[in-house]
């Protein structure tokens, strides 16, 4: 069987003007991951990333550790199918309908770094409305559209893969959530309950034979746990 390793990007710059940049913690997480992969003796036949900078930086930082350990690595390929959904667009489109129920929401979302728990609660409410499909907005990618985007990326991976290939995919939490939904059939709402638990630079593994895909492991972050440094275990 072949293996696809889904790797969530390192910690991004939550609360900053540009979220799509790895924080110093995110860079360290990616380096630790790469060293761990080298210690495991993993060799990849193909490495793929979404287009986002935080995804590609995670890939290059991790793969550099493999290369430093003498492990041959293929050139990083980019496929936009593994991009994250546009969370800012979801918030902008669906927030107006939520404000009558949550009058403080705009203030919380504008000051997310200072209101992390309340931000998460409000964001989860907005995501719930988005995945329901009952509040689709013109110009906003729907949940179903996002799922089809991710499905296309997975189909392309499988079509080009050898029977025993090992493939690394550097991506994001929402993309992994969509794949969980596609592969296991878990309802979107339950998939997002898992989403909130996905650790930065965690590994989830899919096994495939032809077009048949199954989930082998989810959200492994032992490479961070072994360091006994709680500050390296982050979720955003």
Short mmCIF file of C-alpha atoms in Angstrom, two decimals:
data_model
loop_
_atom_site.label_atom_id
_atom_site.label_comp_id
_atom_site.label_asym_id
_atom_site.label_seq_id
_atom_site.Cartn_x
_atom_site.Cartn_y
_atom_site.Cartn_z
CA UNK A 1 0.00 0.00 0.00
CA UNK A 2 1.01 3.61 -0.45
CA UNK A 3 1.04 6.32 2.22
CA UNK A 4 0.03 9.97 2.21
CA UNK A 5 1.26 12.00 5.16
CA UNK A 6 -0.89 15.05 5.81
CA UNK A 7 1.18 17.65 7.63
CA UNK A 8 -0.43 20.73 9.09
CA UNK A 9 1.65 23.89 8.78
CA UNK A 10 3.53 25.33 11.75
CA UNK A 11 2.12 28.07 13.94
CA UNK A 12 1.20 31.10 11.87
CA UNK A 13 1.07 34.74 12.98
CA UNK A 14 -2.32 34.82 14.69
CA UNK A 15 -3.49 38.36 15.44
CA UNK A 16 -0.86 39.95 13.17
CA UNK A 17 -1.58 41.98 10.05
CA UNK A 18 -0.41 39.05 7.93
CA UNK A 19 -1.47 35.67 9.31
CA UNK A 20 0.20 33.77 6.47
CA UNK A 21 3.70 33.90 7.98
CA UNK A 22 5.20 31.31 10.30
CA UNK A 23 5.95 32.57 13.78
CA UNK A 24 9.36 31.72 15.32
CA UNK A 25 7.55 28.89 17.13
CA UNK A 26 6.16 27.71 13.78
CA UNK A 27 9.63 27.56 12.25
CA UNK A 28 10.92 25.59 15.23
CA UNK A 29 7.99 23.17 15.00
CA UNK A 30 8.77 22.52 11.33
CA UNK A 31 12.45 21.91 12.05
CA UNK A 32 11.60 19.51 14.87
CA UNK A 33 9.23 17.67 12.53
CA UNK A 34 11.91 17.33 9.87
CA UNK A 35 14.43 15.91 12.36
CA UNK A 36 11.78 13.47 13.58
CA UNK A 37 11.01 12.28 10.04
CA UNK A 38 14.71 11.72 9.45
CA UNK A 39 15.00 9.69 12.65
CA UNK A 40 12.06 7.57 11.51
CA UNK A 41 13.87 6.87 8.25
CA UNK A 42 10.97 8.14 6.16
CA UNK A 43 11.76 8.76 2.52
CA UNK A 44 9.25 10.55 0.31
CA UNK A 45 8.67 9.84 -3.35
CA UNK A 46 6.78 13.08 -3.72
CA UNK A 47 6.32 16.26 -1.65
CA UNK A 48 3.38 18.57 -2.28
CA UNK A 49 2.28 21.83 -0.69
CA UNK A 50 -0.58 24.23 -1.07
CA UNK A 51 0.17 27.72 -2.35
CA UNK A 52 0.12 29.46 1.04
CA UNK A 53 3.39 30.76 2.43
CA UNK A 54 2.90 29.12 5.82
CA UNK A 55 2.43 25.75 4.09
CA UNK A 56 5.46 26.13 1.82
CA UNK A 57 7.69 27.49 4.59
CA UNK A 58 6.77 24.52 6.78
CA UNK A 59 7.69 22.22 3.92
CA UNK A 60 11.06 23.83 3.19
CA UNK A 61 12.03 24.04 6.87
CA UNK A 62 11.12 20.41 7.54
CA UNK A 63 12.64 19.04 4.33
CA UNK A 64 15.87 20.92 4.98
CA UNK A 65 16.32 18.82 8.11
CA UNK A 66 15.83 15.64 6.10
CA UNK A 67 18.36 16.81 3.55
CA UNK A 68 20.84 17.73 6.30
CA UNK A 69 20.50 14.17 7.60
CA UNK A 70 21.45 12.82 4.19
CA UNK A 71 17.94 11.83 3.14
CA UNK A 72 17.18 12.49 -0.52
CA UNK A 73 14.11 14.64 -1.05
CA UNK A 74 12.14 15.30 -4.24
CA UNK A 75 11.46 18.85 -5.39
CA UNK A 76 8.49 20.45 -3.67
CA UNK A 77 5.43 20.65 -5.92
CA UNK A 78 2.58 23.10 -5.41
CA UNK A 79 -1.12 22.32 -5.83
CA UNK A 80 -3.68 24.96 -4.88
CA UNK A 81 -6.18 22.21 -4.05
CA UNK A 82 -4.41 21.87 -0.70
CA UNK A 83 -4.86 25.52 0.23
CA UNK A 84 -6.85 26.37 3.34
CA UNK A 85 -10.37 27.72 2.91
CA UNK A 86 -10.56 31.52 3.15
CA UNK A 87 -11.50 31.98 6.81
CA UNK A 88 -11.45 35.77 6.53
CA UNK A 89 -13.93 35.62 3.66
CA UNK A 90 -16.22 33.34 5.68
CA UNK A 91 -16.14 35.77 8.59
CA UNK A 92 -16.80 38.81 6.41
CA UNK A 93 -19.69 37.16 4.58
CA UNK A 94 -21.48 35.57 7.54
CA UNK A 95 -20.75 37.96 10.40
CA UNK A 96 -23.50 40.50 9.56
CA UNK A 97 -26.19 37.86 10.07
CA UNK A 98 -24.64 36.88 13.41
CA UNK A 99 -24.33 40.38 14.88
CA UNK A 100 -27.94 40.64 16.11
CA UNK A 101 -27.25 37.59 18.30
CA UNK A 102 -23.63 38.49 19.13
CA UNK A 103 -23.35 42.30 19.33
CA UNK A 104 -19.76 42.14 20.65
CA UNK A 105 -18.58 39.87 17.85
CA UNK A 106 -17.03 42.60 15.70
CA UNK A 107 -14.92 43.87 18.59
CA UNK A 108 -13.79 40.36 19.50
CA UNK A 109 -12.84 39.46 15.94
CA UNK A 110 -10.91 42.70 15.48
CA UNK A 111 -8.94 41.97 18.64
CA UNK A 112 -8.62 38.22 18.25
CA UNK A 113 -5.16 37.91 19.82
CA UNK A 114 -6.47 39.41 23.06
CA UNK A 115 -9.70 37.38 23.05
CA UNK A 116 -8.61 33.93 21.90
CA UNK A 117 -11.27 31.85 23.67
CA UNK A 118 -14.11 34.14 22.63
CA UNK A 119 -12.74 34.33 19.09
CA UNK A 120 -12.76 30.54 18.89
CA UNK A 121 -16.36 30.37 20.11
CA UNK A 122 -17.54 32.91 17.55
CA UNK A 123 -15.46 31.41 14.75
CA UNK A 124 -16.93 27.97 15.48
CA UNK A 125 -20.45 29.46 15.22
CA UNK A 126 -19.62 31.03 11.87
CA UNK A 127 -18.08 27.81 10.58
CA UNK A 128 -21.20 25.94 11.67
CA UNK A 129 -23.31 28.26 9.54
CA UNK A 130 -20.91 27.92 6.61
CA UNK A 131 -20.84 24.12 6.56
CA UNK A 132 -24.62 23.90 6.92
CA UNK A 133 -24.99 25.25 3.40
CA UNK A 134 -28.04 27.20 4.51
CA UNK A 135 -26.32 30.58 4.36
CA UNK A 136 -24.30 30.38 1.15
CA UNK A 137 -23.36 33.84 -0.08
CA UNK A 138 -22.62 35.01 -3.60
CA UNK A 139 -18.89 35.22 -4.14
CA UNK A 140 -18.05 33.04 -1.12
CA UNK A 141 -16.72 29.56 -1.74
CA UNK A 142 -19.18 27.14 -0.19
CA UNK A 143 -18.18 24.29 2.09
CA UNK A 144 -19.20 21.85 -0.63
CA UNK A 145 -17.10 23.77 -3.15
CA UNK A 146 -14.13 23.57 -0.82
CA UNK A 147 -14.63 19.83 -0.36
CA UNK A 148 -14.67 19.36 -4.14
CA UNK A 149 -11.46 21.41 -4.43
CA UNK A 150 -9.76 19.09 -1.93
CA UNK A 151 -11.22 16.00 -3.60
CA UNK A 152 -9.63 17.10 -6.87
CA UNK A 153 -6.23 17.36 -5.22
CA UNK A 154 -6.54 13.91 -3.68
CA UNK A 155 -7.66 12.41 -6.98
CA UNK A 156 -4.63 13.89 -8.75
CA UNK A 157 -2.28 12.49 -6.09
CA UNK A 158 -3.74 9.02 -6.45
CA UNK A 159 -3.76 9.11 -10.25
CA UNK A 160 -0.02 9.86 -10.36
CA UNK A 161 1.06 7.65 -7.44
CA UNK A 162 2.85 4.35 -7.56
CA UNK A 163 1.46 1.45 -5.53
CA UNK A 164 3.94 1.89 -2.70
CA UNK A 165 4.68 5.59 -2.94
CA UNK A 166 5.16 7.69 0.17
CA UNK A 167 3.82 11.21 -0.30
CA UNK A 168 4.08 14.23 2.00
CA UNK A 169 1.37 16.89 1.74
CA UNK A 170 2.02 20.15 3.61
CA UNK A 171 -1.37 21.71 4.13
CA UNK A 172 -3.80 23.19 6.68
CA UNK A 173 -6.34 22.15 9.26
CA UNK A 174 -9.41 22.84 7.15
CA UNK A 175 -8.01 20.83 4.26
CA UNK A 176 -7.30 17.89 6.56
CA UNK A 177 -10.84 18.23 7.91
CA UNK A 178 -12.30 18.05 4.41
CA UNK A 179 -10.24 14.92 3.73
CA UNK A 180 -11.46 13.31 6.96
CA UNK A 181 -15.02 14.03 5.83
CA UNK A 182 -14.37 12.58 2.37
CA UNK A 183 -12.53 9.45 3.49
CA UNK A 184 -14.38 8.45 6.65
CA UNK A 185 -17.82 9.88 5.94
CA UNK A 186 -17.86 11.73 9.27
CA UNK A 187 -20.41 14.59 9.09
CA UNK A 188 -18.91 18.07 8.58
CA UNK A 189 -19.90 19.27 12.05
CA UNK A 190 -18.13 16.31 13.66
CA UNK A 191 -15.16 16.72 11.37
CA UNK A 192 -14.74 20.30 12.58
CA UNK A 193 -14.86 19.14 16.19
CA UNK A 194 -11.75 17.18 15.26
CA UNK A 195 -10.37 20.18 13.39
CA UNK A 196 -10.10 22.23 16.56
CA UNK A 197 -7.74 19.55 17.96
CA UNK A 198 -5.27 19.46 15.06
CA UNK A 199 -1.83 20.51 16.33
CA UNK A 200 0.54 22.58 14.22
CA UNK A 201 2.94 20.28 12.29
CA UNK A 202 0.99 17.20 13.35
CA UNK A 203 1.02 14.13 11.10
CA UNK A 204 -2.06 12.31 9.88
CA UNK A 205 -1.54 9.29 7.65
CA UNK A 206 -3.70 7.96 4.84
CA UNK A 207 -3.14 4.53 3.31
CA UNK A 208 -4.15 3.91 -0.29
CA UNK A 209 -4.39 1.10 -2.80
CA UNK A 210 -5.40 2.39 -6.19
CA UNK A 211 -8.31 4.76 -5.59
CA UNK A 212 -9.21 3.21 -2.23
CA UNK A 213 -8.12 5.38 0.70
CA UNK A 214 -8.39 4.83 4.45
CA UNK A 215 -7.34 6.78 7.52
CA UNK A 216 -4.44 5.11 9.33
CA UNK A 217 -3.59 7.73 11.97
CA UNK A 218 -4.66 11.21 12.97
CA UNK A 219 -2.97 14.24 14.55
CA UNK A 220 0.22 12.58 15.77
CA UNK A 221 2.51 15.18 17.35
CA UNK A 222 4.87 12.95 19.29
CA UNK A 223 7.81 14.87 17.80
CA UNK A 224 6.70 17.86 19.88
CA UNK A 225 5.63 15.91 22.95
CA UNK A 226 9.03 14.26 23.27
CA UNK A 227 10.68 17.65 23.73
CA UNK A 228 8.58 18.29 26.85
CA UNK A 229 8.16 21.89 25.74
CA UNK A 230 4.45 22.73 26.04
CA UNK A 231 4.92 26.03 24.24
CA UNK A 232 5.57 24.09 21.02
CA UNK A 233 2.12 22.49 21.07
CA UNK A 234 -0.14 25.03 19.40
CA UNK A 235 -3.41 24.95 17.49
CA UNK A 236 -3.49 28.04 15.29
#
